[in-house]
PDB file of C-alpha atoms in Angstrom:
ATOM      1  CA  MET V   1     -15.262  -0.463  -9.811  1.00  0.00           C
ATOM      2  CA  LEU V   2     -14.680   3.629  -9.586  1.00  0.00           C
ATOM      3  CA  LEU V   3     -11.858   4.544  -7.960  1.00  0.00           C
ATOM      4  CA  LYS V   4     -11.370   8.083  -7.006  1.00  0.00           C
ATOM      5  CA  SER V   5      -9.842  10.096  -9.779  1.00  0.00           C
ATOM      6  CA  GLY V   6      -5.725   9.805  -9.563  1.00  0.00           C
ATOM      7  CA  TYR V   7      -5.558   6.851  -8.601  1.00  0.00           C
ATOM      8  CA  HIS V   8      -5.305   3.220 -10.293  1.00  0.00           C
ATOM      9  CA  VAL V   9      -4.696  -0.082  -9.169  1.00  0.00           C
ATOM     10  CA  ASN V  10      -2.847  -3.268 -11.076  1.00  0.00           C
ATOM     11  CA  SER V  11      -4.386  -4.666 -13.812  1.00  0.00           C
ATOM     12  CA  ASN V  12      -5.049  -8.601 -13.510  1.00  0.00           C
ATOM     13  CA  THR V  13      -1.622  -8.873 -15.661  1.00  0.00           C
ATOM     14  CA  PRO V  14       0.317  -6.524 -13.956  1.00  0.00           C
ATOM     15  CA  SER V  15       3.995  -5.204 -15.673  1.00  0.00           C
ATOM     16  CA  GLU V  16       6.063  -5.973 -12.964  1.00  0.00           C
ATOM     17  CA  ALA V  17       5.953  -9.152 -11.146  1.00  0.00           C
ATOM     18  CA  TYR V  18       6.245  -7.098  -7.888  1.00  0.00           C
ATOM     19  CA  LEU V  19       3.043  -5.317  -8.144  1.00  0.00           C
ATOM     20  CA  ILE V  20      -0.086  -7.078  -6.660  1.00  0.00           C
ATOM     21  CA  PRO V  21      -2.786  -8.025  -9.452  1.00  0.00           C
ATOM     22  CA  LEU V  22      -6.609  -7.234  -9.342  1.00  0.00           C
ATOM     23  CA  ARG V  23      -7.844 -10.552  -8.522  1.00  0.00           C
ATOM     24  CA  LEU V  24     -11.754 -10.988  -8.546  1.00  0.00           C
ATOM     25  CA  THR V  25     -12.692 -14.898  -6.869  1.00  0.00           C
ATOM     26  CA  TRP V  26     -15.481 -16.857  -6.071  1.00  0.00           C
ATOM     27  CA  GLU V  27     -16.424 -19.439  -3.736  1.00  0.00           C
ATOM     28  CA  PRO V  28     -18.499 -22.254  -4.943  1.00  0.00           C
ATOM     29  CA  GLY V  29     -22.071 -22.686  -4.165  1.00  0.00           C
ATOM     30  CA  ALA V  30     -25.129 -22.580  -5.974  1.00  0.00           C
ATOM     31  CA  LEU V  31     -23.395 -21.178  -8.851  1.00  0.00           C
ATOM     32  CA  ASP V  32     -20.148 -22.375 -10.843  1.00  0.00           C
ATOM     33  CA  SER V  33     -17.661 -19.553 -12.386  1.00  0.00           C
ATOM     34  CA  VAL V  34     -17.305 -19.919 -15.464  1.00  0.00           C
ATOM     35  CA  ALA V  35     -15.135 -17.069 -16.320  1.00  0.00           C
ATOM     36  CA  VAL V  36     -13.807 -13.161 -15.283  1.00  0.00           C
ATOM     37  CA  ILE V  37     -13.597 -10.921 -18.137  1.00  0.00           C
ATOM     38  CA  PHE V  38     -11.649  -7.921 -17.283  1.00  0.00           C
ATOM     39  CA  PRO V  39     -11.671  -5.194 -19.422  1.00  0.00           C
ATOM     40  CA  LYS V  40      -8.760  -3.875 -21.479  1.00  0.00           C
ATOM     41  CA  ALA V  41      -6.152  -2.347 -19.064  1.00  0.00           C
ATOM     42  CA  HIS V  42      -4.559   1.406 -19.365  1.00  0.00           C
ATOM     43  CA  LEU V  43      -0.778   1.155 -20.268  1.00  0.00           C
ATOM     44  CA  GLU V  44      -0.129   4.450 -18.205  1.00  0.00           C
ATOM     45  CA  LYS V  45       4.135   5.450 -17.126  1.00  0.00           C
ATOM     46  CA  TYR V  46       4.287   6.333 -13.874  1.00  0.00           C
ATOM     47  CA  GLU V  47       7.997   8.049 -12.600  1.00  0.00           C
ATOM     48  CA  PHE V  48       8.592   4.949 -10.329  1.00  0.00           C
ATOM     49  CA  SER V  49       8.622   2.131 -13.186  1.00  0.00           C
ATOM     50  CA  GLU V  50      11.183   2.189 -16.497  1.00  0.00           C
ATOM     51  CA  LYS V  51       8.436   0.981 -18.696  1.00  0.00           C
ATOM     52  CA  PRO V  52       4.375   1.350 -18.399  1.00  0.00           C
ATOM     53  CA  LEU V  53       2.140  -0.571 -15.917  1.00  0.00           C
ATOM     54  CA  SER V  54      -0.438  -1.946 -16.881  1.00  0.00           C
ATOM     55  CA  VAL V  55      -3.519  -0.328 -14.911  1.00  0.00           C
ATOM     56  CA  PHE V  56      -7.129  -0.122 -14.994  1.00  0.00           C
ATOM     57  CA  THR V  57      -8.697   3.720 -14.021  1.00  0.00           C
ATOM     58  CA  GLY V  58     -12.041   5.395 -13.036  1.00  0.00           C
ATOM     59  CA  ASP V  59     -14.820   4.042 -13.668  1.00  0.00           C
ATOM     60  CA  PHE V  60     -15.003   0.273 -14.940  1.00  0.00           C
ATOM     61  CA  GLU V  61     -16.350  -3.562 -14.430  1.00  0.00           C
ATOM     62  CA  LEU V  62     -15.376  -6.494 -14.201  1.00  0.00           C
ATOM     63  CA  VAL V  63     -17.734  -9.728 -15.490  1.00  0.00           C
ATOM     64  CA  THR V  64     -18.560 -12.415 -13.705  1.00  0.00           C
ATOM     65  CA  LYS V  65     -20.221 -15.084 -16.219  1.00  0.00           C
ATOM     66  CA  PHE V  66     -21.876 -18.445 -13.991  1.00  0.00           C
ATOM     67  CA  LYS V  67     -23.516 -20.654 -14.642  1.00  0.00           C
ATOM     68  CA  VAL V  68     -25.833 -23.122 -11.896  1.00  0.00           C
ATOM     69  CA  ALA V  69     -23.390 -25.770 -10.510  1.00  0.00           C
ATOM     70  CA  GLU V  70     -24.792 -29.048 -11.181  1.00  0.00           C
ATOM     71  CA  LYS V  71     -25.194 -29.679  -6.970  1.00  0.00           C
ATOM     72  CA  ALA V  72     -27.270 -27.132  -6.592  1.00  0.00           C
ATOM     73  CA  SER V  73     -30.295 -27.531  -5.086  1.00  0.00           C
ATOM     74  CA  ASN V  74     -33.577 -25.411  -6.171  1.00  0.00           C
ATOM     75  CA  GLY V  75     -34.290 -22.816  -3.896  1.00  0.00           C
ATOM     76  CA  PRO V  76     -32.222 -19.129  -1.861  1.00  0.00           C
ATOM     77  CA  GLY V  77     -28.477 -18.960  -1.875  1.00  0.00           C
ATOM     78  CA  MET V  78     -26.184 -17.048  -1.749  1.00  0.00           C
ATOM     79  CA  VAL V  79     -22.664 -15.842  -3.822  1.00  0.00           C
ATOM     80  CA  LEU V  80     -19.682 -14.815  -2.501  1.00  0.00           C
ATOM     81  CA  GLY V  81     -16.873 -13.620  -3.643  1.00  0.00           C
ATOM     82  CA  ARG V  82     -13.875 -11.718  -2.676  1.00  0.00           C
ATOM     83  CA  LEU V  83     -11.947  -8.434  -4.999  1.00  0.00           C
ATOM     84  CA  ARG V  84      -8.471  -7.879  -4.490  1.00  0.00           C
ATOM     85  CA  TYR V  85      -7.720  -4.889  -5.275  1.00  0.00           C
ATOM     86  CA  GLN V  86      -4.162  -2.822  -4.392  1.00  0.00           C
ATOM     87  CA  ALA V  87      -3.831   0.684  -5.404  1.00  0.00           C
ATOM     88  CA  CYS V  88      -2.055   3.900  -5.947  1.00  0.00           C
ATOM     89  CA  ASN V  89      -1.389   7.134  -6.905  1.00  0.00           C
ATOM     90  CA  ARG V  90       1.729   9.070  -8.258  1.00  0.00           C
ATOM     91  CA  ASN V  91       3.258   9.618  -5.114  1.00  0.00           C
ATOM     92  CA  SER V  92       1.910   6.792  -2.496  1.00  0.00           C
ATOM     93  CA  CYS V  93       0.516   3.131  -2.449  1.00  0.00           C
ATOM     94  CA  LEU V  94      -2.385   1.757  -0.258  1.00  0.00           C
ATOM     95  CA  PRO V  95      -2.196  -1.607   1.641  1.00  0.00           C
ATOM     96  CA  PRO V  96      -4.078  -3.911  -0.623  1.00  0.00           C
ATOM     97  CA  ARG V  97      -7.586  -4.869   0.099  1.00  0.00           C
ATOM     98  CA  VAL V  98     -10.296  -7.659  -0.358  1.00  0.00           C
ATOM     99  CA  ALA V  99     -13.497  -6.274  -0.942  1.00  0.00           C
ATOM    100  CA  GLU V 100     -15.939  -9.494   0.604  1.00  0.00           C
ATOM    101  CA  ILE V 101     -18.985  -9.241  -2.504  1.00  0.00           C
ATOM    102  CA  LYS V 102     -21.664 -11.212  -1.818  1.00  0.00           C
ATOM    103  CA  PHE V 103     -25.932 -11.038  -3.079  1.00  0.00           C
ATOM    104  CA  PRO V 104     -29.044 -13.549  -3.130  1.00  0.00           C
ATOM    105  CA  VAL V 105     -29.831 -15.620  -6.015  1.00  0.00           C
ATOM    106  CA  VAL V 106     -33.173 -18.279  -5.837  1.00  0.00           C
ATOM    107  CA  ILE V 107     -32.779 -21.311  -7.803  1.00  0.00           C
ATOM    108  CA  GLN V 108     -35.801 -22.818  -9.797  1.00  0.00           C
TER     109      GLN V 108
ATOM    110  CA  MET N   1     -32.475 -10.655  -5.555  1.00  0.00           C
ATOM    111  CA  LEU N   2     -31.003 -12.544  -8.782  1.00  0.00           C
ATOM    112  CA  SER N   3     -33.394 -15.477 -10.295  1.00  0.00           C
ATOM    113  CA  ILE N   4     -31.565 -17.791 -11.928  1.00  0.00           C
ATOM    114  CA  HIS N   5     -33.513 -20.748 -13.834  1.00  0.00           C
ATOM    115  CA  SER N   6     -31.667 -23.525 -14.111  1.00  0.00           C
ATOM    116  CA  ARG N   7     -32.769 -24.559 -16.960  1.00  0.00           C
ATOM    117  CA  LEU N   8     -31.973 -21.633 -19.138  1.00  0.00           C
ATOM    118  CA  LEU N   9     -28.546 -21.430 -17.671  1.00  0.00           C
ATOM    119  CA  ALA N  10     -27.345 -24.778 -18.924  1.00  0.00           C
ATOM    120  CA  ALA N  11     -27.758 -23.870 -21.696  1.00  0.00           C
ATOM    121  CA  ALA N  12     -26.371 -20.700 -22.014  1.00  0.00           C
ATOM    122  CA  GLY N  13     -24.625 -19.620 -18.747  1.00  0.00           C
ATOM    123  CA  ILE N  14     -25.676 -16.439 -17.566  1.00  0.00           C
ATOM    124  CA  SER N  15     -23.468 -13.030 -17.589  1.00  0.00           C
ATOM    125  CA  PHE N  16     -24.223 -10.097 -15.802  1.00  0.00           C
ATOM    126  CA  ALA N  17     -21.853  -7.183 -13.965  1.00  0.00           C
ATOM    127  CA  LEU N  18     -20.951  -6.368 -10.363  1.00  0.00           C
ATOM    128  CA  VAL N  19     -21.165  -2.654 -10.055  1.00  0.00           C
ATOM    129  CA  LEU N  20     -18.313  -2.428  -7.711  1.00  0.00           C
ATOM    130  CA  ALA N  21     -19.648   1.930  -6.888  1.00  0.00           C
ATOM    131  CA  GLY N  22     -16.608   4.247  -5.724  1.00  0.00           C
ATOM    132  CA  CYS N  23     -17.593   6.745  -2.665  1.00  0.00           C
ATOM    133  CA  ASN N  24     -15.663   9.523  -1.144  1.00  0.00           C
ATOM    134  CA  SER N  25     -13.770   7.865   1.490  1.00  0.00           C
ATOM    135  CA  SER N  26     -14.538   6.125   4.322  1.00  0.00           C
ATOM    136  CA  LYS N  27     -12.448   8.360   6.782  1.00  0.00           C
ATOM    137  CA  PRO N  28     -11.725  11.937   6.835  1.00  0.00           C
ATOM    138  CA  VAL N  29     -10.462  13.809   4.341  1.00  0.00           C
ATOM    139  CA  ARG N  30      -6.376  15.178   4.859  1.00  0.00           C
ATOM    140  CA  PRO N  31      -4.612  17.893   4.232  1.00  0.00           C
ATOM    141  CA  VAL N  32      -3.135  17.875   0.422  1.00  0.00           C
ATOM    142  CA  ALA N  33      -0.072  17.839  -0.051  1.00  0.00           C
ATOM    143  CA  SER N  34       0.891  20.362   2.562  1.00  0.00           C
ATOM    144  CA  VAL N  35       3.006  20.223   5.843  1.00  0.00           C
ATOM    145  CA  SER N  36       0.782  21.035   8.943  1.00  0.00           C
ATOM    146  CA  LYS N  37       3.177  22.844  11.271  1.00  0.00           C
ATOM    147  CA  ASP N  38       2.201  23.536  15.024  1.00  0.00           C
ATOM    148  CA  ASP N  39       3.435  24.259  18.791  1.00  0.00           C
ATOM    149  CA  LYS N  40       2.602  20.814  19.784  1.00  0.00           C
ATOM    150  CA  PRO N  41       5.263  19.440  21.870  1.00  0.00           C
ATOM    151  CA  LEU N  42       7.249  16.644  19.675  1.00  0.00           C
ATOM    152  CA  LYS N  43       5.892  12.845  20.432  1.00  0.00           C
ATOM    153  CA  ILE N  44       8.680  10.258  21.812  1.00  0.00           C
ATOM    154  CA  ALA N  45       9.141   7.907  18.225  1.00  0.00           C
ATOM    155  CA  PRO N  46       7.709   4.595  19.910  1.00  0.00           C
ATOM    156  CA  GLU N  47      10.018   2.013  20.780  1.00  0.00           C
ATOM    157  CA  PHE N  48       9.930  -1.802  18.385  1.00  0.00           C
ATOM    158  CA  ALA N  49      11.223  -5.172  18.633  1.00  0.00           C
ATOM    159  CA  LEU N  50      11.230  -6.432  15.238  1.00  0.00           C
ATOM    160  CA  LYS N  51      13.276  -8.914  13.168  1.00  0.00           C
ATOM    161  CA  ASP N  52      15.893  -8.182  10.492  1.00  0.00           C
ATOM    162  CA  ALA N  53      16.526 -10.621   7.713  1.00  0.00           C
ATOM    163  CA  ASP N  54      18.748 -12.581  10.036  1.00  0.00           C
ATOM    164  CA  GLY N  55      16.107 -13.228  12.831  1.00  0.00           C
ATOM    165  CA  LYS N  56      18.296 -10.882  15.113  1.00  0.00           C
ATOM    166  CA  THR N  57      16.439  -8.395  17.045  1.00  0.00           C
ATOM    167  CA  VAL N  58      16.210  -4.370  16.634  1.00  0.00           C
ATOM    168  CA  ARG N  59      14.828  -2.115  18.629  1.00  0.00           C
ATOM    169  CA  LEU N  60      14.610   1.684  17.909  1.00  0.00           C
ATOM    170  CA  SER N  61      16.279   1.805  21.624  1.00  0.00           C
ATOM    171  CA  ASP N  62      19.425   1.027  20.156  1.00  0.00           C
ATOM    172  CA  TYR N  63      20.199   3.546  17.431  1.00  0.00           C
ATOM    173  CA  LYS N  64      19.375   5.708  21.008  1.00  0.00           C
ATOM    174  CA  GLY N  65      21.289   9.382  20.047  1.00  0.00           C
ATOM    175  CA  LYS N  66      21.450   8.624  16.754  1.00  0.00           C
ATOM    176  CA  VAL N  67      19.407  10.651  14.306  1.00  0.00           C
ATOM    177  CA  VAL N  68      17.206   8.022  12.438  1.00  0.00           C
ATOM    178  CA  LEU N  69      15.175   8.272   9.057  1.00  0.00           C
ATOM    179  CA  LEU N  70      12.333   4.872   9.810  1.00  0.00           C
ATOM    180  CA  ASP N  71      10.485   3.939   6.222  1.00  0.00           C
ATOM    181  CA  PHE N  72       7.753   2.239   5.993  1.00  0.00           C
ATOM    182  CA  TRP N  73       7.329   0.465   2.421  1.00  0.00           C
ATOM    183  CA  ALA N  74       6.912  -2.110   1.077  1.00  0.00           C
ATOM    184  CA  THR N  75       8.423  -4.548  -2.613  1.00  0.00           C
ATOM    185  CA  TRP N  76       4.676  -3.559  -4.195  1.00  0.00           C
ATOM    186  CA  CYS N  77       4.916  -0.099  -3.688  1.00  0.00           C
ATOM    187  CA  GLY N  78       5.959   1.867  -6.523  1.00  0.00           C
ATOM    188  CA  PRO N  79       7.487   5.338  -4.861  1.00  0.00           C
ATOM    189  CA  CYS N  80       9.230   3.938  -2.422  1.00  0.00           C
ATOM    190  CA  LYS N  81      11.426   2.475  -5.214  1.00  0.00           C
ATOM    191  CA  ILE N  82      12.082   5.924  -6.329  1.00  0.00           C
ATOM    192  CA  GLU N  83      12.972   7.065  -2.570  1.00  0.00           C
ATOM    193  CA  ILE N  84      15.307   4.140  -1.807  1.00  0.00           C
ATOM    194  CA  PRO N  85      18.387   5.054  -3.745  1.00  0.00           C
ATOM    195  CA  TRP N  86      18.027   8.029  -2.075  1.00  0.00           C
ATOM    196  CA  PHE N  87      18.153   6.597   1.760  1.00  0.00           C
ATOM    197  CA  ILE N  88      21.162   4.123   0.831  1.00  0.00           C
ATOM    198  CA  GLU N  89      22.887   7.676  -0.044  1.00  0.00           C
ATOM    199  CA  PHE N  90      22.290   9.333   3.061  1.00  0.00           C
ATOM    200  CA  GLU N  91      23.119   5.953   4.749  1.00  0.00           C
ATOM    201  CA  ARG N  92      26.404   6.372   3.445  1.00  0.00           C
ATOM    202  CA  THR N  93      26.985   9.774   3.429  1.00  0.00           C
ATOM    203  CA  TYR N  94      25.609  10.186   6.832  1.00  0.00           C
ATOM    204  CA  LYS N  95      26.322   7.000   8.961  1.00  0.00           C
ATOM    205  CA  ASP N  96      29.598   8.378  10.555  1.00  0.00           C
ATOM    206  CA  LYS N  97      27.803  10.937  12.113  1.00  0.00           C
ATOM    207  CA  GLY N  98      25.742   9.359  13.726  1.00  0.00           C
ATOM    208  CA  PHE N  99      22.615   8.824  11.459  1.00  0.00           C
ATOM    209  CA  ALA N 100      22.064   5.912  10.537  1.00  0.00           C
ATOM    210  CA  VAL N 101      17.986   4.732   7.991  1.00  0.00           C
ATOM    211  CA  ILE N 102      15.783   2.137   9.451  1.00  0.00           C
ATOM    212  CA  GLY N 103      13.497   0.392   6.609  1.00  0.00           C
ATOM    213  CA  ILE N 104      10.458  -1.609   7.851  1.00  0.00           C
ATOM    214  CA  ALA N 105       8.784  -3.811   5.171  1.00  0.00           C
ATOM    215  CA  THR N 106       5.112  -4.426   5.422  1.00  0.00           C
ATOM    216  CA  ASP N 107       4.631  -6.708   2.649  1.00  0.00           C
ATOM    217  CA  ASP N 108       3.093  -9.763   3.809  1.00  0.00           C
ATOM    218  CA  GLU N 109       4.775 -12.646   1.755  1.00  0.00           C
ATOM    219  CA  GLY N 110       7.796 -11.335   4.076  1.00  0.00           C
ATOM    220  CA  TRP N 111      11.064 -12.207   3.771  1.00  0.00           C
ATOM    221  CA  THR N 112      10.287 -14.398   0.740  1.00  0.00           C
ATOM    222  CA  VAL N 113       9.387 -10.653  -1.842  1.00  0.00           C
ATOM    223  CA  VAL N 114      11.744  -8.758   0.657  1.00  0.00           C
ATOM    224  CA  LYS N 115      15.395 -10.498   0.559  1.00  0.00           C
ATOM    225  CA  PRO N 116      15.254 -10.715  -3.025  1.00  0.00           C
ATOM    226  CA  PHE N 117      14.378  -7.185  -4.072  1.00  0.00           C
ATOM    227  CA  ILE N 118      17.279  -6.025  -0.461  1.00  0.00           C
ATOM    228  CA  SER N 119      19.549  -7.850  -3.261  1.00  0.00           C
ATOM    229  CA  GLU N 120      17.810  -5.941  -6.318  1.00  0.00           C
ATOM    230  CA  LEU N 121      18.299  -2.481  -5.008  1.00  0.00           C
ATOM    231  CA  ALA N 122      22.231  -3.499  -2.609  1.00  0.00           C
ATOM    232  CA  ILE N 123      19.802  -1.659  -0.032  1.00  0.00           C
ATOM    233  CA  ASN N 124      23.142  -1.158   2.715  1.00  0.00           C
ATOM    234  CA  TYR N 125      20.833  -0.491   5.968  1.00  0.00           C
ATOM    235  CA  ARG N 126      18.902  -2.486   7.920  1.00  0.00           C
ATOM    236  CA  ILE N 127      15.588  -3.483   6.395  1.00  0.00           C
ATOM    237  CA  LEU N 128      13.331  -5.390   9.625  1.00  0.00           C
ATOM    238  CA  LYS N 129       9.892  -6.924   8.878  1.00  0.00           C
ATOM    239  CA  SER N 130       6.390  -5.022   9.741  1.00  0.00           C
ATOM    240  CA  GLU N 131       3.828  -5.668  12.730  1.00  0.00           C
ATOM    241  CA  SER N 132       0.414  -4.099  13.001  1.00  0.00           C
ATOM    242  CA  ALA N 133       1.222  -3.431  16.566  1.00  0.00           C
ATOM    243  CA  THR N 134       4.694  -1.218  15.759  1.00  0.00           C
ATOM    244  CA  GLU N 135       2.233   0.486  12.501  1.00  0.00           C
ATOM    245  CA  GLU N 136      -0.382   0.752  14.509  1.00  0.00           C
ATOM    246  CA  SER N 137       2.041   2.791  17.690  1.00  0.00           C
ATOM    247  CA  TYR N 138       3.408   5.053  14.558  1.00  0.00           C
ATOM    248  CA  VAL N 139       0.041   5.850  13.267  1.00  0.00           C
ATOM    249  CA  LYS N 140      -3.701   4.944  14.532  1.00  0.00           C
ATOM    250  CA  GLY N 141      -4.816   2.666  12.731  1.00  0.00           C
ATOM    251  CA  GLY N 142      -2.404   1.220  11.258  1.00  0.00           C
ATOM    252  CA  ILE N 143      -0.420   2.992   8.261  1.00  0.00           C
ATOM    253  CA  GLU N 144      -2.603   4.142   5.860  1.00  0.00           C
ATOM    254  CA  ALA N 145      -0.401   4.989   3.380  1.00  0.00           C
ATOM    255  CA  LEU N 146       2.875   4.191   1.693  1.00  0.00           C
ATOM    256  CA  PRO N 147       5.843   5.046   1.711  1.00  0.00           C
ATOM    257  CA  THR N 148       5.791   6.847   5.405  1.00  0.00           C
ATOM    258  CA  THR N 149       8.650   8.114   7.057  1.00  0.00           C
ATOM    259  CA  PHE N 150       9.717   9.780  10.252  1.00  0.00           C
ATOM    260  CA  LEU N 151      12.721  11.598  11.117  1.00  0.00           C
ATOM    261  CA  ILE N 152      13.321  11.318  14.227  1.00  0.00           C
ATOM    262  CA  GLY N 153      16.055  13.895  16.643  1.00  0.00           C
ATOM    263  CA  ARG N 154      19.097  12.491  19.080  1.00  0.00           C
ATOM    264  CA  ASP N 155      16.582  12.847  21.669  1.00  0.00           C
ATOM    265  CA  GLY N 156      14.714   9.972  20.571  1.00  0.00           C
ATOM    266  CA  LYS N 157      11.307  12.846  19.900  1.00  0.00           C
ATOM    267  CA  ILE N 158       9.629  12.357  16.021  1.00  0.00           C
ATOM    268  CA  ALA N 159      10.565  15.488  14.313  1.00  0.00           C
ATOM    269  CA  ALA N 160       9.136  14.823  11.030  1.00  0.00           C
ATOM    270  CA  GLU N 161       6.743  12.481   9.286  1.00  0.00           C
ATOM    271  CA  HIS N 162       5.705  12.021   5.458  1.00  0.00           C
ATOM    272  CA  VAL N 163       3.105  10.693   3.398  1.00  0.00           C
ATOM    273  CA  GLY N 164       3.254   9.605   0.398  1.00  0.00           C
ATOM    274  CA  LEU N 165       7.130  10.596  -1.931  1.00  0.00           C
ATOM    275  CA  THR N 166       8.405  13.015  -0.063  1.00  0.00           C
ATOM    276  CA  GLY N 167      11.274  15.583  -1.852  1.00  0.00           C
ATOM    277  CA  LYS N 168      14.857  14.592  -1.449  1.00  0.00           C
ATOM    278  CA  ASP N 169      15.789  17.625  -0.728  1.00  0.00           C
ATOM    279  CA  GLU N 170      13.265  17.499   2.273  1.00  0.00           C
ATOM    280  CA  PHE N 171      14.534  14.617   3.453  1.00  0.00           C
ATOM    281  CA  GLU N 172      18.390  15.999   3.600  1.00  0.00           C
ATOM    282  CA  ASP N 173      17.348  19.245   5.093  1.00  0.00           C
ATOM    283  CA  GLY N 174      15.737  17.109   7.738  1.00  0.00           C
ATOM    284  CA  ILE N 175      18.917  15.076   8.387  1.00  0.00           C
ATOM    285  CA  LYS N 176      21.203  18.032   8.487  1.00  0.00           C
ATOM    286  CA  ARG N 177      19.475  19.769  10.664  1.00  0.00           C
ATOM    287  CA  LEU N 178      18.545  17.492  12.818  1.00  0.00           C
ATOM    288  CA  LEU N 179      21.972  16.339  12.716  1.00  0.00           C
ATOM    289  CA  GLU N 180      23.571  19.661  13.135  1.00  0.00           C
ATOM    290  CA  GLY N 181      21.395  20.109  17.029  1.00  0.00           C
ATOM    291  CA  ARG N 182      19.027  23.003  14.821  1.00  0.00           C
ATOM    292  CA  GLY N 183      16.027  20.619  15.382  1.00  0.00           C
ATOM    293  CA  ILE N 184      13.409  21.121  12.636  1.00  0.00           C
ATOM    294  CA  VAL N 185       9.910  22.101  13.248  1.00  0.00           C
ATOM    295  CA  GLN N 186       7.499  19.650  13.742  1.00  0.00           C
ATOM    296  CA  GLU N 187       6.131  18.145  10.142  1.00  0.00           C
ATOM    297  CA  ARG N 188       3.193  15.733   9.238  1.00  0.00           C
ATOM    298  CA  ALA N 189       3.208  16.611   5.837  1.00  0.00           C
ATOM    299  CA  TRP N 190       1.160  14.155   3.067  1.00  0.00           C
ATOM    300  CA  GLY N 191       2.969  14.222  -0.689  1.00  0.00           C
ATOM    301  CA  GLY N 192       0.572  14.511  -2.538  1.00  0.00           C
ATOM    302  CA  LEU N 193      -2.841  12.311  -1.898  1.00  0.00           C
ATOM    303  CA  THR N 194      -5.681  13.513  -3.067  1.00  0.00           C
ATOM    304  CA  GLY N 195      -8.301  13.177  -0.320  1.00  0.00           C
ATOM    305  CA  GLY N 196      -9.300  10.475   1.801  1.00  0.00           C
ATOM    306  CA  PHE N 197      -6.907   6.696   1.123  1.00  0.00           C
ATOM    307  CA  ALA N 198     -10.178   4.259   0.127  1.00  0.00           C
ATOM    308  CA  PRO N 199     -10.206   4.969  -2.971  1.00  0.00           C
ATOM    309  CA  ALA N 200     -12.838   2.125  -3.853  1.00  0.00           C
ATOM    310  CA  MET N 201     -15.392   1.242  -1.811  1.00  0.00           C
ATOM    311  CA  LEU N 202     -17.770  -2.191  -2.582  1.00  0.00           C
ATOM    312  CA  SER N 203     -20.752  -0.394  -1.960  1.00  0.00           C
ATOM    313  CA  GLY N 204     -23.422  -3.094  -3.856  1.00  0.00           C
ATOM    314  CA  ALA N 205     -23.546  -5.777  -6.361  1.00  0.00           C
ATOM    315  CA  LYS N 206     -26.665  -5.980  -8.750  1.00  0.00           C
TER     316      LYS N 206
END
């Protein structure tokens, strides 16, 4: 994920309860998600919060470990996911958004 | 295309990275931290009918003849939390002079999250629950960034629009001028946004 300079998204474990966390979820299908691994978040201080916030900035990767689902049949399939994020800069926030993720797989 | 051998996966699982690449913007770039002033006729603030925390329908026309500060905000918006104490102060200071603050909460979760927030910050002005049609009527395509705040004159026309955190003095100067009937030059300001409104986009996965 690459954020524009000056923007941040809350990490998967925000510092404040009112903040919207970064979430990556996968739909059941040919692959089962075993784990979603987030990078180490930055702690950054913003004027609007008394304590530093746990955020991601710039260029970072989210890694998902999959295994083939027990009921998956051989052949082509599609893996579907949703990334929910909410971004701000120091002066304003954008509404939460969901990015649909989709990629093909072939089970052999 | 990703080929996966189930026997291998059964033994070790598989790990790969999804790369979400950003792009500059899906929308035209806006002026950066600038105020555009022009001679276009002032726009009449669109009417709305929204519910307050008690379920009562509130219309903008209920405030006819008053100067109104209309603030689109959300509980998850940090910069909004800076401005809200100012608005509380403005409401206290100017309400007897024909002024009112109206907050329009855009949280998807609605009153479940907004009501505790009102109590926590001791908000003394009316909060309404947003609807997309209202947002669309004020900003074509919907509210792009929060906070977005409008100053509406006694004549019901939008005198200023501020997108993003704005200075307290700037708000207060506008309120005073409108209350005194001096009017202000129509403004549309983007407070510190650095370019477009889509900081990240999914461009693909590998």
